[in-house]
Amino acid sequence: MAPLHRRQFLRGIGTVVALPFLESIVPTSVLRAAGSAAAPPLRSAFIYMPNGVNNDYWWPKGNDRNFTLASSMQPLEPYKLDIQIVAGLGHTKANPNGDGAGDHARASASFLTGAQAKKSANDLRLGQSIDQVIAAQHGAKYRLPSLELSCDPPRQVGNCDSGYGCAYSHNLSWRTENQPMPAERNPRLVFERMFGSGEIIETAESRAARARQRRSILDFVRDDARRLKAGLSRDDQGKLDEYLTSVREVELRVASFENFSARPDQSLPTGIPDNYDEHIRVMCDLLVLAFQTKSTPVATLLLAHEASGRTFPHLGITEGHHSLSHHEKRPEKLEQIRKIDTFYMEQLAYLIGKMKSIKEGDGTLLDHSLLVFGSGIRDGDRHDHVNLPVILAGKARGAINPGRFVDYSATPMSNLYLSMLDLYGIQAERLGDSSGRLRLV
Amino acid sequence: MRLFGLFLTLGLAGVTSAAIHQSWPDWWWRIQKPTPEALFVHRLQPFVEQTCYECHDSRMRKGDFAIDRLSDPASLQRDREAWERVLQHVSNNLMPPAGADQPAPEDRAKFVSALDRALHPIDPKRPDPGRVVIRRLNREEYKNSVQDLFGITFDPAADLPDDDSGHGFDHLGDVLSLSPLLLERYLAAAEKIAAELIPDPMPPPRIFVAMEGQWKGSQVGPSGRASEGMLTWKVTTPAEGSYKLKLRVYEDAAGPEETRFSFAIGKTQVAGLSAKGSRKAPREHSYDVDLPAGAVELQVTFLNDFYEKETATQPAQDRNFYVESVKLEGPYLRPGQKRPQGKLPAWLSQRRPEEAQEAWLARAFTLVMRRAFRRSPTSEEVTRLVTLMIHSQKAGDSVPASLQLGLQAILVSPDFLFRGEPPASPNSGERIVRLSDHALATRLAYFLWSGPPDDHLLSLADSGKLRDQLAAETRRMLADPRAARFVDNFAGQWLEVRNLPLRTPDRKLYPDWNKELALSMKEETLRFFADFLTNDRPMLDLLTADYTFLDARLAKFYGVKAPSESGFSRFTRPEGRRAGIFNQAGILAVSSYPNRTSPVLRGKFVLDKILGTPPPPPPPNVPSLTERADKKKPTTLRTRLETHRSQASCMSCHAMIDPIGFSLESYDAIGRYRETDDGQPIDSRGKLTTGEPVSSPEELGRVLATARREEFYKNFASTLLTYALGRGLDYYDRPTVEAIIRQAGAQGYTLPAFIDAVISSIAFQYQRNEAPTDAGSSHAAL
């Protein structure tokens, strides 16, 4: 009798301790197949927290390389040299610009688009988001052109924000000016989307048969849609175009699925964890897995929708986040916001740590990635959109020098995006309200 | 809704307050004497020149907006959207901006009224039914459609992403988009549904993997491990046949013998195997085994454990045996085994003797397509589907697999996923056209059942008799159990009680709150609403009813005797608690914060959801509640709100909002009756801007049901119409809403009367006759 050598295999990943599970179920063969040869590609993730921050405890003291982290960012202390704290970026298109109330809807809508949301409950118009620009250009080379994740609870009914459709405050990613990309919040479905499902695995033969069947269905319904479309008015045709575009993209996916035959032997047997922090961490694990396996060039993660009224009972916070964010400068409310900010920083620290722990080429996954964390509102009590709380993490393959506190003073956040597109080799003249490029440091 | 919001803001702008509360005056649309051109010249242009040009002429272009492009009457049509924005900004007092010269309130009001008339000309002789954009099924409708079509309760909808919503409902065509992710999910759902409906007795081979947690044995490790004992794995095979069993094993060699093991599965028993293999390079043992369908157990036994303690001369000798993984691949046909024939589902017509396969498939699937597409398929459509299935067989798929494929194609087809509405006579040249009978049947079914039309409805549509029997058909549909979905989806969203299970009140303050209680609260409101349907109740009872429906849990919560021991029963409320929904915990809870009540939220809920006069959003740069004069004086929420209200910029709205909320203050944030709050007695006195005192839910309900009944009806008719059509209402719907109220009024304003009136309205029965555009328009993405 000898003791068990291997790490105990934990049941499910619904518990914090079980999180290393994800690594263990992806056989090294998959990880090997995904990488190695060429230089690792750039991968970026955009992570959104709603309702602004407590600015008194957010901004570091000092400047450039000589700074100390403020209280809310303490969880990032171990990663101080892996992050760049950015001041001075803003979104003017989140301002009313004559449209009155609705700063929350505009904050999340403009965050990745730099565009002014059309004020309407049903006539959505915004702009393409940066992740979708990247996906459109590079997505075809990956299992998934882009990955949209959310840790928000199921949608509540009711109107969202002062006459803006709910789509604006619940979707970061917009494929076109009027088509949001819905985010997935169920970890199991995210995993299945990347690697297929279940403890029952298709044989190569069955998989080929299913790909053939799917292709024949897609052919069939495309013809249907084209015929249907011919007799329709313009608005209706727009809806059918969405359908046809989706058919086309799923066809590419079916084809690429055959190419990406390497896949884990086992599936992820879990749904949505009950606890918020576990949910966030599982989603972070999946994000890391997607990047590690080079399954996607870009991802978005909505921690909670803009104006979310989430409570944080485990932090002793029972008032909704949004309501708290209207703190009226009251110390007890500001203190609770600081706690929430710190909580989100803990999650970010987890993600950074995880990416840093993964070796890739001659560095780490974090070295070849760029995380953009932020909120579209600076202070929830003022609903302002200048000098947004933004943190970059990772080296973006050497384009970013972390370990700094940088102030770009009154620059459109979209300029950052335009510079990021450069890093992806995408020639773009502008994105949203960009006025130029940001000189990345 | 713009429809009503405009009147409210007009009131704020200084028109007599009566204008807020009256129905829109008749002259509003009946007297069209001043033409848009005349209005432009006499009312709009002078105001614009005087008020807007300073900043928005072609030179200044503040906010990148030059109003001189709106300098001729034709711009009302040409630049409609820009004018709408002008209307919105001027009527909401957003323009001219604070600090700039302001027009006199009456000039502003005249301008707003003139612009509204010029932009929104309504001709009652030429009613406009509007146009409903082609709608995809939302998650709920998808689930119901699958259930009603195939009789299976199956919820692939749980895997579909959230639907976006607008105007408070989640089934509006405009905001329901179709992303690649969603199409992928539709494909996967169709595969699951088809596999369940048309089981393949010999499904394609799969690999079954022994998962962690499924192993049983003396020692269970990462993927199973046997040491000095036996491991078992239970697996369910989908069919009888031949399977490939693959065991990956390795050993810690020790002692004089090889590591030996045996396994048994089904009737196969193999003993005396040598393990070999190392941790880094396990050895794979592969066997073909015959297995029956169903539960099968694999046993792997380690035969010769060996252990010797370390001695002076050698380390410990420990022989171990490990199973790294077990996979079972199959089923495959055994040599000579005949492919088993499965049973086809009852809804699929059986093949007749001697019938050619193509003929049978065409016959059987015509019926399926008719129900799924909510119309008869064309013969070309049927032929294409049959061809798809025949090709699939030729490519090597089994007959059940090919039928599954046909069914999948139907379920992913835009004809199933989208509700298109072809007009009855598109080429008539008429301005508006009636919906086809099938389109009408579909509208009816998704309105009242949130699901597809049944055979009865479709037959009526086939024979052209649906319109003749509309009233009877509506009765039949409302009496059907599927009408419960209308209650769930309409009332659950309108009154927001669908949110109750998602709410998270402070556990310390409200220890009684739990999910079961939340569900009971939701159920109370839904049962109460359903009663309007079954018992033909007048809608005003919503505000004043002296009864409700309780189960034991809620009765305990309310502190009353349960009306019955199990389930929900009707309960007559004691005096002083007779205010319809305003005494219902669910309504009071959804309009509260997690840790306290909010008179503002509750007031807004009533203004928005019940009266349809949502307060305009707060003006920019509102001074916050803390910037008050005396910071030392302790203040209650009420006094702080009162201070807030004393500021001119806040008063106009909060004078409307807060008193309504105060009248409900006797109920805490989870809707429980209270007499004190934090030791202070509750002060629930309130007074509407029109003077009526409202100091309790009962009084509020009574006042709304009398002084504000017109607004209530208007809002209810509009909300119901929005839900029925699946689109937001616009100015041209005003006459339709008026007609609905009139017609419902002639039948006592009951819920069924409102439903009938909506169904017979022009907006429900007709659509604009918009010519199909060229399919190669700029919209085409491919």
Coordinates of N, CA and C in Angstrom, one line a residue, chain B residues 599-684:
Chain B
P599 N -40.0 55.6 -0.8 CA -41.2 56.3 -1.3 C -41.0 56.7 -2.8
V600 N -39.7 57.0 -3.2 CA -39.5 57.4 -4.5 C -39.7 56.3 -5.5
L601 N -39.1 55.1 -5.2 CA -39.3 54.0 -6.0 C -40.7 53.6 -6.1
R602 N -41.4 53.6 -5.0 CA -42.8 53.1 -5.0 C -43.7 54.2 -5.8
G603 N -43.4 55.4 -5.6 CA -44.1 56.5 -6.3 C -43.9 56.3 -7.8
K604 N -42.7 56.1 -8.1 CA -42.3 56.0 -9.6 C -43.0 54.7 -10.1
F605 N -43.0 53.6 -9.4 CA -43.7 52.4 -9.8 C -45.1 52.7 -10.2
V606 N -45.8 53.4 -9.3 CA -47.2 53.7 -9.5 C -47.4 54.6 -10.7
L607 N -46.6 55.6 -10.7 CA -46.8 56.6 -11.9 C -46.5 55.9 -13.2
D608 N -45.4 55.1 -13.2 CA -45.0 54.5 -14.4 C -45.8 53.3 -14.8
K609 N -45.9 52.3 -13.9 CA -46.5 51.1 -14.2 C -48.1 51.1 -14.2
I610 N -48.6 51.9 -13.3 CA -50.1 51.9 -13.1 C -50.8 53.0 -13.9
L611 N -50.1 54.2 -13.9 CA -50.8 55.4 -14.5 C -50.2 55.7 -15.9
G612 N -49.0 55.1 -16.2 CA -48.4 55.4 -17.5 C -47.9 56.8 -17.6
T613 N -47.6 57.4 -16.5 CA -47.1 58.8 -16.6 C -45.8 58.8 -15.8
P614 N -44.8 58.1 -16.4 CA -43.5 58.1 -15.6 C -42.9 59.5 -15.4
P615 N -42.4 59.7 -14.3 CA -41.8 61.0 -14.1 C -40.6 61.2 -15.0
P616 N -40.3 62.4 -15.5 CA -39.2 62.5 -16.4 C -37.9 62.3 -15.6
P617 N -36.9 61.9 -16.2 CA -35.6 61.6 -15.5 C -35.1 62.9 -14.8
P618 N -34.4 62.8 -13.7 CA -33.9 64.0 -13.0 C -33.1 64.9 -13.9
P619 N -33.2 66.2 -13.8 CA -32.4 67.0 -14.6 C -30.9 66.8 -14.3
P620 N -30.0 67.2 -15.2 CA -28.6 67.0 -14.9 C -28.2 67.9 -13.7
N621 N -27.2 67.4 -13.0 CA -26.6 68.2 -11.9 C -27.6 68.5 -10.8
V622 N -28.3 67.4 -10.4 CA -29.2 67.6 -9.3 C -28.3 67.8 -8.0
P623 N -28.6 68.7 -7.2 CA -27.9 68.8 -5.9 C -28.2 67.5 -5.1
S624 N -27.3 66.9 -4.5 CA -27.5 65.7 -3.8 C -28.2 66.0 -2.4
L625 N -28.8 65.0 -1.9 CA -29.6 65.2 -0.7 C -28.8 65.7 0.5
T626 N -27.5 65.5 0.5 CA -26.7 65.9 1.6 C -26.4 67.4 1.7
E627 N -26.5 68.0 0.5 CA -26.1 69.4 0.5 C -27.3 70.3 1.1
R628 N -27.6 70.0 2.3 CA -28.7 70.7 3.0 C -28.1 71.7 3.9
A629 N -28.9 72.6 4.3 CA -28.4 73.7 5.1 C -27.8 73.2 6.5
D630 N -28.7 72.6 7.2 CA -28.3 72.2 8.6 C -27.8 70.8 8.7
K631 N -26.5 70.6 8.8 CA -26.1 69.2 8.7 C -26.2 68.5 10.0
K632 N -26.4 69.2 11.1 CA -26.4 68.6 12.4 C -27.7 68.0 12.8
K633 N -28.8 68.7 12.3 CA -30.1 68.2 12.7 C -30.3 66.8 12.2
P634 N -30.8 65.9 13.1 CA -31.1 64.5 12.6 C -32.3 64.6 11.7
T635 N -32.3 63.8 10.7 CA -33.4 63.9 9.7 C -33.9 62.5 9.4
T636 N -35.1 62.4 9.2 CA -35.7 61.1 8.7 C -35.7 61.2 7.2
L637 N -35.8 60.0 6.6 CA -35.9 60.0 5.2 C -37.0 60.9 4.7
R638 N -38.1 60.9 5.4 CA -39.2 61.8 4.9 C -38.8 63.2 4.9
T639 N -38.2 63.7 6.0 CA -37.8 65.1 6.0 C -36.7 65.4 5.0
R640 N -35.8 64.5 4.8 CA -34.8 64.8 3.8 C -35.4 64.9 2.5
L641 N -36.4 64.0 2.2 CA -37.0 64.1 0.9 C -37.8 65.4 0.8
E642 N -38.4 65.8 1.9 CA -39.1 67.1 1.9 C -38.2 68.2 1.6
T643 N -37.0 68.2 2.2 CA -36.1 69.3 1.9 C -35.7 69.3 0.5
H644 N -35.4 68.1 0.0 CA -35.1 67.9 -1.4 C -36.2 68.5 -2.3
R645 N -37.4 68.3 -1.9 CA -38.5 68.7 -2.7 C -38.7 70.2 -2.7
S646 N -38.1 70.8 -1.6 CA -38.3 72.3 -1.5 C -37.4 73.0 -2.6
Q647 N -36.5 72.3 -3.1 CA -35.7 72.9 -4.2 C -36.5 72.9 -5.5
A648 N -36.5 74.1 -6.1 CA -37.4 74.2 -7.3 C -37.1 73.2 -8.3
S649 N -35.9 72.9 -8.6 CA -35.6 71.9 -9.7 C -36.1 70.5 -9.4
C650 N -36.3 70.2 -8.1 CA -36.7 68.9 -7.8 C -38.2 68.8 -7.5
M651 N -38.7 70.0 -7.1 CA -40.1 69.9 -6.6 C -41.1 69.4 -7.6
S652 N -41.0 69.9 -8.8 CA -42.0 69.6 -9.8 C -42.3 68.1 -9.9
C653 N -41.2 67.3 -9.9 CA -41.4 65.9 -10.0 C -41.7 65.2 -8.7
H654 N -40.9 65.6 -7.7 CA -41.0 64.9 -6.4 C -42.4 65.1 -5.7
A655 N -43.0 66.3 -6.1 CA -44.3 66.5 -5.5 C -45.3 65.5 -6.1
M656 N -45.0 65.0 -7.2 CA -45.9 63.9 -7.8 C -45.5 62.6 -7.3
I657 N -44.2 62.3 -7.2 CA -43.7 61.0 -6.9 C -43.9 60.6 -5.4
D658 N -43.3 61.5 -4.5 CA -43.2 61.1 -3.1 C -44.5 60.8 -2.4
P659 N -45.5 61.6 -2.5 CA -46.7 61.4 -1.7 C -47.3 60.0 -2.0
I660 N -47.2 59.6 -3.2 CA -47.8 58.2 -3.5 C -47.0 57.2 -2.8
G661 N -45.7 57.4 -2.8 CA -44.8 56.4 -2.0 C -45.1 56.5 -0.5
F662 N -45.3 57.7 0.0 CA -45.5 57.8 1.5 C -46.8 57.1 1.9
S663 N -47.8 57.0 1.0 CA -49.0 56.4 1.3 C -48.9 54.9 1.5
L664 N -47.7 54.4 1.0 CA -47.5 52.9 1.2 C -46.5 52.6 2.2
E665 N -46.1 53.6 3.0 CA -45.0 53.4 4.0 C -45.3 52.5 5.1
S666 N -46.6 52.2 5.3 CA -47.0 51.2 6.4 C -46.5 49.8 6.0
Y667 N -45.9 49.6 4.9 CA -45.4 48.3 4.5 C -43.9 48.4 4.3
D668 N -43.2 47.5 5.0 CA -41.7 47.5 4.9 C -41.2 47.0 3.6
A669 N -39.9 46.8 3.5 CA -39.3 46.5 2.2 C -39.6 45.1 1.7
I670 N -40.2 44.3 2.5 CA -40.6 43.0 1.9 C -42.2 42.9 2.0
G671 N -42.8 44.1 2.2 CA -44.3 44.1 2.1 C -45.0 43.7 3.3
R672 N -44.3 43.7 4.5 CA -45.0 43.4 5.7 C -45.5 44.6 6.4
Y673 N -46.7 44.5 7.0 CA -47.3 45.7 7.6 C -46.5 46.1 8.9
R674 N -46.4 47.4 9.1 CA -45.6 47.9 10.2 C -46.3 49.2 10.7
E675 N -46.1 49.4 12.0 CA -46.6 50.7 12.5 C -45.5 51.6 12.9
T676 N -44.3 51.1 13.0 CA -43.1 52.0 13.3 C -42.0 51.6 12.4
D677 N -41.1 52.6 12.2 CA -39.9 52.3 11.5 C -38.8 52.8 12.3
D678 N -37.9 51.9 12.7 CA -36.8 52.3 13.5 C -37.2 53.1 14.8
G679 N -38.3 52.6 15.4 CA -38.8 53.2 16.6 C -39.7 54.4 16.4
Q680 N -39.7 55.0 15.2 CA -40.5 56.1 14.9 C -41.9 55.7 14.3
P681 N -42.9 56.3 14.8 CA -44.2 55.9 14.1 C -44.2 56.2 12.6
I682 N -44.9 55.4 11.9 CA -44.9 55.6 10.4 C -45.9 56.8 10.2
D683 N -45.4 57.7 9.3 CA -46.2 58.8 8.9 C -46.5 58.6 7.4
S684 N -47.7 58.1 7.1 CA -48.0 57.8 5.7 C -48.9 58.8 5.0

